[in-house]
Amino acid sequence: MLLSVTEARQKLLADFRAVQIIDIDIEHATGYVLADDVKATYDYPLFNNSSMDGFAVRAEDLQYASRENPAQLKIVEDIPAGAVPVKEIHPGEAARIMTGAVLPEGADSVIPVEDSNVNWRENQNVEMPPDVLLYRPVMPGEYIRKIGDDIRRGQIVMTRRRLRAQDIGFLAMLGIDRVKVFRRPRIAIFSSGDELTPVGTVLAPGKIYDSNSKTLLALSEKYFAEVISLGIVPDQIAEVKKTFESAVAQNVDLVITSAGVSVGAFDYIQKVVKENGEIKFWRVNMRPGKPLAFGRYQGVPFIGLPGNPVSAFVGFEVFVRPAILKLSGDANLEHSTFDVILAEAIESDGRESYLRAVVTFEDGQYSAKLTGHQGSGNLFSLVQANALLIIPSGVKSLPEGARVSAWLLD
Ligand code: AMP
Ligand code: MG
């Protein structure tokens, strides 16, 4: 059965569930998907505080203040950040206040030190003067960060999302030091083929280096999976079976293989999976990457990518990536796409095609040119590309100037 990319993706993704939830320190939580909603346990800001270094005042005292005719106020207290003011500000009074310090009772605004006759920057340890001249009026509320202005206690402030640096800091701000997240998915990867040689060793005649395991390892880590590399497996049924058994024994959430799923005389992967589980599909109407298999080996999900290096990469981006994201609890499984204009006419063969291209921004629009021949073994043309153009199935040619959607690779 030859499925469309959309059908195949639906079929495949329906078979994945998010992995278990663990409880971790926020210090190690970047990249994980938050499992529970987070509720604010405080109002934020926690208290009325100053957003400037200056003087806490009553706005009415500065109503007529100007350079020529400054308001003179008595300084009754010094309030550094972290301190609690003890004095109330009465008419004619001010307190020296630092950024982040608690606003004293009676004050309704802050005037920055730059608008006064005091300059403690030039002389950092200057003693607090007995009074201050202020050169302009202020609005009530000026330079005050009010309690609860940003967040109200009890409010849901974060829902399921992949945690970024700023999210971690935000959790700390709210006093949350541990969170519930989905653990990283565990993925076993192996390459199959008698021609494959591990990089770093000497090539014998007829052999090539195994590049796919390295690409697939890097991609899996990019999408936050934990990888168990099972190396290169020769084209022998017993060896293939042994490797699957080892993956199962290591409790993986998914097994990814490359090569050996086509119609070659020594393509044993499908046969072994079928005998120990099931194959749900093994061909997809796409280019590159038509021989792509999905099934289960003793209950463990299995995705068999094609052997050709570009097919393996594209197959990963189209099928393995969303599977990993779903396993890790991510709600958004889609690549972001953007529209580009073809700078040259292109040919396709009617399959849904993922073409390697360089996209540049020219004259206010994204313009795309292919990076040479699109053979599925031409990894060099993938390396030169910064985008994949997506040509829908049924389309055999497109003229220069046509609009297509694309995925950014960088
Ligand atoms: P197969 O799917 O086994 O028919 O392989 C298709 C093509 O991909 C052949 O030219 C293989 O030599 C090549 N190939 C298979 N596995 C790898 C690999 N791990 N790294 C690089 N090329 C590979
Ligand atoms: Mg092979």
PDB file of N, CA and C in Angstrom, residues 202-253:
ATOM      1  N   VAL A 202      39.660   2.386   8.452  1.00  0.00           N
ATOM      2  CA  VAL A 202      40.102   2.380   7.052  1.00  0.00           C
ATOM      3  C   VAL A 202      39.040   1.753   6.151  1.00  0.00           C
ATOM      4  N   LEU A 203      38.821   2.373   4.979  1.00  0.00           N
ATOM      5  CA  LEU A 203      37.837   1.865   4.021  1.00  0.00           C
ATOM      6  C   LEU A 203      38.438   0.768   3.160  1.00  0.00           C
ATOM      7  N   ALA A 204      37.769  -0.347   3.049  1.00  0.00           N
ATOM      8  CA  ALA A 204      38.181  -1.399   2.115  1.00  0.00           C
ATOM      9  C   ALA A 204      37.465  -1.155   0.781  1.00  0.00           C
ATOM     10  N   PRO A 205      37.945  -1.761  -0.322  1.00  0.00           N
ATOM     11  CA  PRO A 205      37.288  -1.566  -1.615  1.00  0.00           C
ATOM     12  C   PRO A 205      35.814  -1.959  -1.558  1.00  0.00           C
ATOM     13  N   GLY A 206      34.966  -1.153  -2.199  1.00  0.00           N
ATOM     14  CA  GLY A 206      33.530  -1.452  -2.245  1.00  0.00           C
ATOM     15  C   GLY A 206      32.751  -0.961  -1.044  1.00  0.00           C
ATOM     16  N   LYS A 207      33.461  -0.454  -0.053  1.00  0.00           N
ATOM     17  CA  LYS A 207      32.779  -0.014   1.177  1.00  0.00           C
ATOM     18  C   LYS A 207      32.613   1.510   1.182  1.00  0.00           C
ATOM     19  N   ILE A 208      31.695   1.994   2.006  1.00  0.00           N
ATOM     20  CA  ILE A 208      31.529   3.442   2.221  1.00  0.00           C
ATOM     21  C   ILE A 208      31.409   3.691   3.721  1.00  0.00           C
ATOM     22  N   TYR A 209      31.615   4.931   4.101  1.00  0.00           N
ATOM     23  CA  TYR A 209      31.431   5.269   5.514  1.00  0.00           C
ATOM     24  C   TYR A 209      29.942   5.350   5.853  1.00  0.00           C
ATOM     25  N   ASP A 210      29.630   4.947   7.038  1.00  0.00           N
ATOM     26  CA  ASP A 210      28.260   5.042   7.562  1.00  0.00           C
ATOM     27  C   ASP A 210      28.007   6.484   7.995  1.00  0.00           C
ATOM     28  N   SER A 211      27.328   7.246   7.144  1.00  0.00           N
ATOM     29  CA  SER A 211      27.022   8.632   7.537  1.00  0.00           C
ATOM     30  C   SER A 211      25.663   8.721   8.223  1.00  0.00           C
ATOM     31  N   ASN A 212      24.750   7.833   7.868  1.00  0.00           N
ATOM     32  CA  ASN A 212      23.388   7.966   8.409  1.00  0.00           C
ATOM     33  C   ASN A 212      23.326   7.903   9.929  1.00  0.00           C
ATOM     34  N   SER A 213      24.094   6.984  10.540  1.00  0.00           N
ATOM     35  CA  SER A 213      23.947   6.935  12.011  1.00  0.00           C
ATOM     36  C   SER A 213      24.347   8.245  12.645  1.00  0.00           C
ATOM     37  N   LYS A 214      25.326   8.934  12.045  1.00  0.00           N
ATOM     38  CA  LYS A 214      25.752  10.222  12.608  1.00  0.00           C
ATOM     39  C   LYS A 214      24.685  11.300  12.396  1.00  0.00           C
ATOM     40  N   THR A 215      24.113  11.329  11.189  1.00  0.00           N
ATOM     41  CA  THR A 215      23.043  12.315  10.926  1.00  0.00           C
ATOM     42  C   THR A 215      21.865  12.079  11.875  1.00  0.00           C
ATOM     43  N   LEU A 216      21.473  10.813  12.005  1.00  0.00           N
ATOM     44  CA  LEU A 216      20.277  10.493  12.789  1.00  0.00           C
ATOM     45  C   LEU A 216      20.509  10.726  14.285  1.00  0.00           C
ATOM     46  N   LEU A 217      21.726  10.472  14.723  1.00  0.00           N
ATOM     47  CA  LEU A 217      22.080  10.763  16.116  1.00  0.00           C
ATOM     48  C   LEU A 217      21.977  12.269  16.366  1.00  0.00           C
ATOM     49  N   ALA A 218      22.571  13.053  15.457  1.00  0.00           N
ATOM     50  CA  ALA A 218      22.564  14.511  15.629  1.00  0.00           C
ATOM     51  C   ALA A 218      21.142  15.056  15.588  1.00  0.00           C
ATOM     52  N   LEU A 219      20.335  14.553  14.676  1.00  0.00           N
ATOM     53  CA  LEU A 219      18.947  15.014  14.589  1.00  0.00           C
ATOM     54  C   LEU A 219      18.165  14.650  15.845  1.00  0.00           C
ATOM     55  N   SER A 220      18.356  13.421  16.330  1.00  0.00           N
ATOM     56  CA  SER A 220      17.615  12.981  17.519  1.00  0.00           C
ATOM     57  C   SER A 220      17.968  13.858  18.711  1.00  0.00           C
ATOM     58  N   GLU A 221      19.246  14.172  18.828  1.00  0.00           N
ATOM     59  CA  GLU A 221      19.647  15.016  19.955  1.00  0.00           C
ATOM     60  C   GLU A 221      19.125  16.434  19.783  1.00  0.00           C
ATOM     61  N   LYS A 222      19.103  16.895  18.542  1.00  0.00           N
ATOM     62  CA  LYS A 222      18.545  18.230  18.281  1.00  0.00           C
ATOM     63  C   LYS A 222      17.092  18.303  18.773  1.00  0.00           C
ATOM     64  N   TYR A 223      16.348  17.215  18.591  1.00  0.00           N
ATOM     65  CA  TYR A 223      14.952  17.199  19.022  1.00  0.00           C
ATOM     66  C   TYR A 223      14.801  16.591  20.420  1.00  0.00           C
ATOM     67  N   PHE A 224      15.903  16.565  21.147  1.00  0.00           N
ATOM     68  CA  PHE A 224      15.875  16.321  22.586  1.00  0.00           C
ATOM     69  C   PHE A 224      15.618  14.875  22.989  1.00  0.00           C
ATOM     70  N   ALA A 225      15.966  13.936  22.106  1.00  0.00           N
ATOM     71  CA  ALA A 225      15.846  12.533  22.490  1.00  0.00           C
ATOM     72  C   ALA A 225      17.172  12.055  23.077  1.00  0.00           C
ATOM     73  N   GLU A 226      17.084  10.978  23.869  1.00  0.00           N
ATOM     74  CA  GLU A 226      18.276  10.327  24.414  1.00  0.00           C
ATOM     75  C   GLU A 226      18.572   9.161  23.478  1.00  0.00           C
ATOM     76  N   VAL A 227      19.794   9.102  22.959  1.00  0.00           N
ATOM     77  CA  VAL A 227      20.060   8.122  21.903  1.00  0.00           C
ATOM     78  C   VAL A 227      20.906   6.955  22.386  1.00  0.00           C
ATOM     79  N   ILE A 228      20.504   5.764  21.992  1.00  0.00           N
ATOM     80  CA  ILE A 228      21.314   4.574  22.208  1.00  0.00           C
ATOM     81  C   ILE A 228      21.785   4.132  20.821  1.00  0.00           C
ATOM     82  N   SER A 229      23.098   4.291  20.569  1.00  0.00           N
ATOM     83  CA  SER A 229      23.620   3.969  19.234  1.00  0.00           C
ATOM     84  C   SER A 229      23.974   2.495  19.188  1.00  0.00           C
ATOM     85  N   LEU A 230      23.368   1.783  18.258  1.00  0.00           N
ATOM     86  CA  LEU A 230      23.629   0.344  18.153  1.00  0.00           C
ATOM     87  C   LEU A 230      24.522   0.015  16.964  1.00  0.00           C
ATOM     88  N   GLY A 231      25.091   1.070  16.345  1.00  0.00           N
ATOM     89  CA  GLY A 231      26.136   0.859  15.344  1.00  0.00           C
ATOM     90  C   GLY A 231      25.647   0.371  13.994  1.00  0.00           C
ATOM     91  N   ILE A 232      26.513  -0.438  13.371  1.00  0.00           N
ATOM     92  CA  ILE A 232      26.260  -0.947  12.025  1.00  0.00           C
ATOM     93  C   ILE A 232      25.912  -2.427  12.116  1.00  0.00           C
ATOM     94  N   VAL A 233      24.861  -2.809  11.420  1.00  0.00           N
ATOM     95  CA  VAL A 233      24.437  -4.208  11.454  1.00  0.00           C
ATOM     96  C   VAL A 233      24.536  -4.789  10.051  1.00  0.00           C
ATOM     97  N   PRO A 234      25.230  -5.913   9.879  1.00  0.00           N
ATOM     98  CA  PRO A 234      25.370  -6.495   8.541  1.00  0.00           C
ATOM     99  C   PRO A 234      24.043  -7.026   8.006  1.00  0.00           C
ATOM    100  N   ASP A 235      23.988  -7.229   6.719  1.00  0.00           N
ATOM    101  CA  ASP A 235      22.783  -7.744   6.068  1.00  0.00           C
ATOM    102  C   ASP A 235      22.621  -9.235   6.350  1.00  0.00           C
ATOM    103  N   GLN A 236      22.330  -9.577   7.589  1.00  0.00           N
ATOM    104  CA  GLN A 236      22.078 -10.974   7.978  1.00  0.00           C
ATOM    105  C   GLN A 236      20.909 -10.997   8.939  1.00  0.00           C
ATOM    106  N   ILE A 237      19.978 -11.878   8.671  1.00  0.00           N
ATOM    107  CA  ILE A 237      18.753 -11.924   9.478  1.00  0.00           C
ATOM    108  C   ILE A 237      19.052 -12.040  10.974  1.00  0.00           C
ATOM    109  N   ALA A 238      19.966 -12.940  11.322  1.00  0.00           N
ATOM    110  CA  ALA A 238      20.240 -13.181  12.742  1.00  0.00           C
ATOM    111  C   ALA A 238      20.799 -11.935  13.410  1.00  0.00           C
ATOM    112  N   GLU A 239      21.659 -11.205  12.689  1.00  0.00           N
ATOM    113  CA  GLU A 239      22.272  -9.990  13.248  1.00  0.00           C
ATOM    114  C   GLU A 239      21.229  -8.881  13.428  1.00  0.00           C
ATOM    115  N   VAL A 240      20.358  -8.763  12.437  1.00  0.00           N
ATOM    116  CA  VAL A 240      19.309  -7.745  12.520  1.00  0.00           C
ATOM    117  C   VAL A 240      18.410  -8.035  13.721  1.00  0.00           C
ATOM    118  N   LYS A 241      18.055  -9.299  13.870  1.00  0.00           N
ATOM    119  CA  LYS A 241      17.162  -9.708  14.963  1.00  0.00           C
ATOM    120  C   LYS A 241      17.819  -9.435  16.320  1.00  0.00           C
ATOM    121  N   LYS A 242      19.083  -9.818  16.409  1.00  0.00           N
ATOM    122  CA  LYS A 242      19.835  -9.619  17.656  1.00  0.00           C
ATOM    123  C   LYS A 242      19.855  -8.138  18.060  1.00  0.00           C
ATOM    124  N   THR A 243      19.998  -7.276  17.054  1.00  0.00           N
ATOM    125  CA  THR A 243      20.073  -5.842  17.349  1.00  0.00           C
ATOM    126  C   THR A 243      18.722  -5.297  17.814  1.00  0.00           C
ATOM    127  N   PHE A 244      17.646  -5.754  17.172  1.00  0.00           N
ATOM    128  CA  PHE A 244      16.315  -5.350  17.643  1.00  0.00           C
ATOM    129  C   PHE A 244      16.085  -5.821  19.080  1.00  0.00           C
ATOM    130  N   GLU A 245      16.503  -7.050  19.371  1.00  0.00           N
ATOM    131  CA  GLU A 245      16.321  -7.592  20.731  1.00  0.00           C
ATOM    132  C   GLU A 245      17.055  -6.726  21.754  1.00  0.00           C
ATOM    133  N   SER A 246      18.252  -6.292  21.363  1.00  0.00           N
ATOM    134  CA  SER A 246      19.036  -5.474  22.284  1.00  0.00           C
ATOM    135  C   SER A 246      18.353  -4.119  22.516  1.00  0.00           C
ATOM    136  N   ALA A 247      17.744  -3.548  21.467  1.00  0.00           N
ATOM    137  CA  ALA A 247      17.010  -2.288  21.622  1.00  0.00           C
ATOM    138  C   ALA A 247      15.837  -2.478  22.585  1.00  0.00           C
ATOM    139  N   VAL A 248      15.100  -3.562  22.400  1.00  0.00           N
ATOM    140  CA  VAL A 248      13.936  -3.831  23.253  1.00  0.00           C
ATOM    141  C   VAL A 248      14.373  -4.000  24.711  1.00  0.00           C
ATOM    142  N   ALA A 249      15.488  -4.713  24.904  1.00  0.00           N
ATOM    143  CA  ALA A 249      15.987  -4.968  26.262  1.00  0.00           C
ATOM    144  C   ALA A 249      16.377  -3.657  26.958  1.00  0.00           C
ATOM    145  N   GLN A 250      16.689  -2.626  26.175  1.00  0.00           N
ATOM    146  CA  GLN A 250      17.100  -1.355  26.770  1.00  0.00           C
ATOM    147  C   GLN A 250      15.943  -0.370  26.917  1.00  0.00           C
ATOM    148  N   ASN A 251      14.702  -0.921  26.844  1.00  0.00           N
ATOM    149  CA  ASN A 251      13.508  -0.116  27.117  1.00  0.00           C
ATOM    150  C   ASN A 251      13.398   1.161  26.308  1.00  0.00           C
ATOM    151  N   VAL A 252      13.630   1.066  25.022  1.00  0.00           N
ATOM    152  CA  VAL A 252      13.538   2.278  24.217  1.00  0.00           C
ATOM    153  C   VAL A 252      12.080   2.565  23.845  1.00  0.00           C
ATOM    154  N   ASP A 253      11.828   3.813  23.502  1.00  0.00           N
ATOM    155  CA  ASP A 253      10.490   4.225  23.087  1.00  0.00           C
ATOM    156  C   ASP A 253      10.314   4.104  21.580  1.00  0.00           C
TER     157      ASP A 253
END
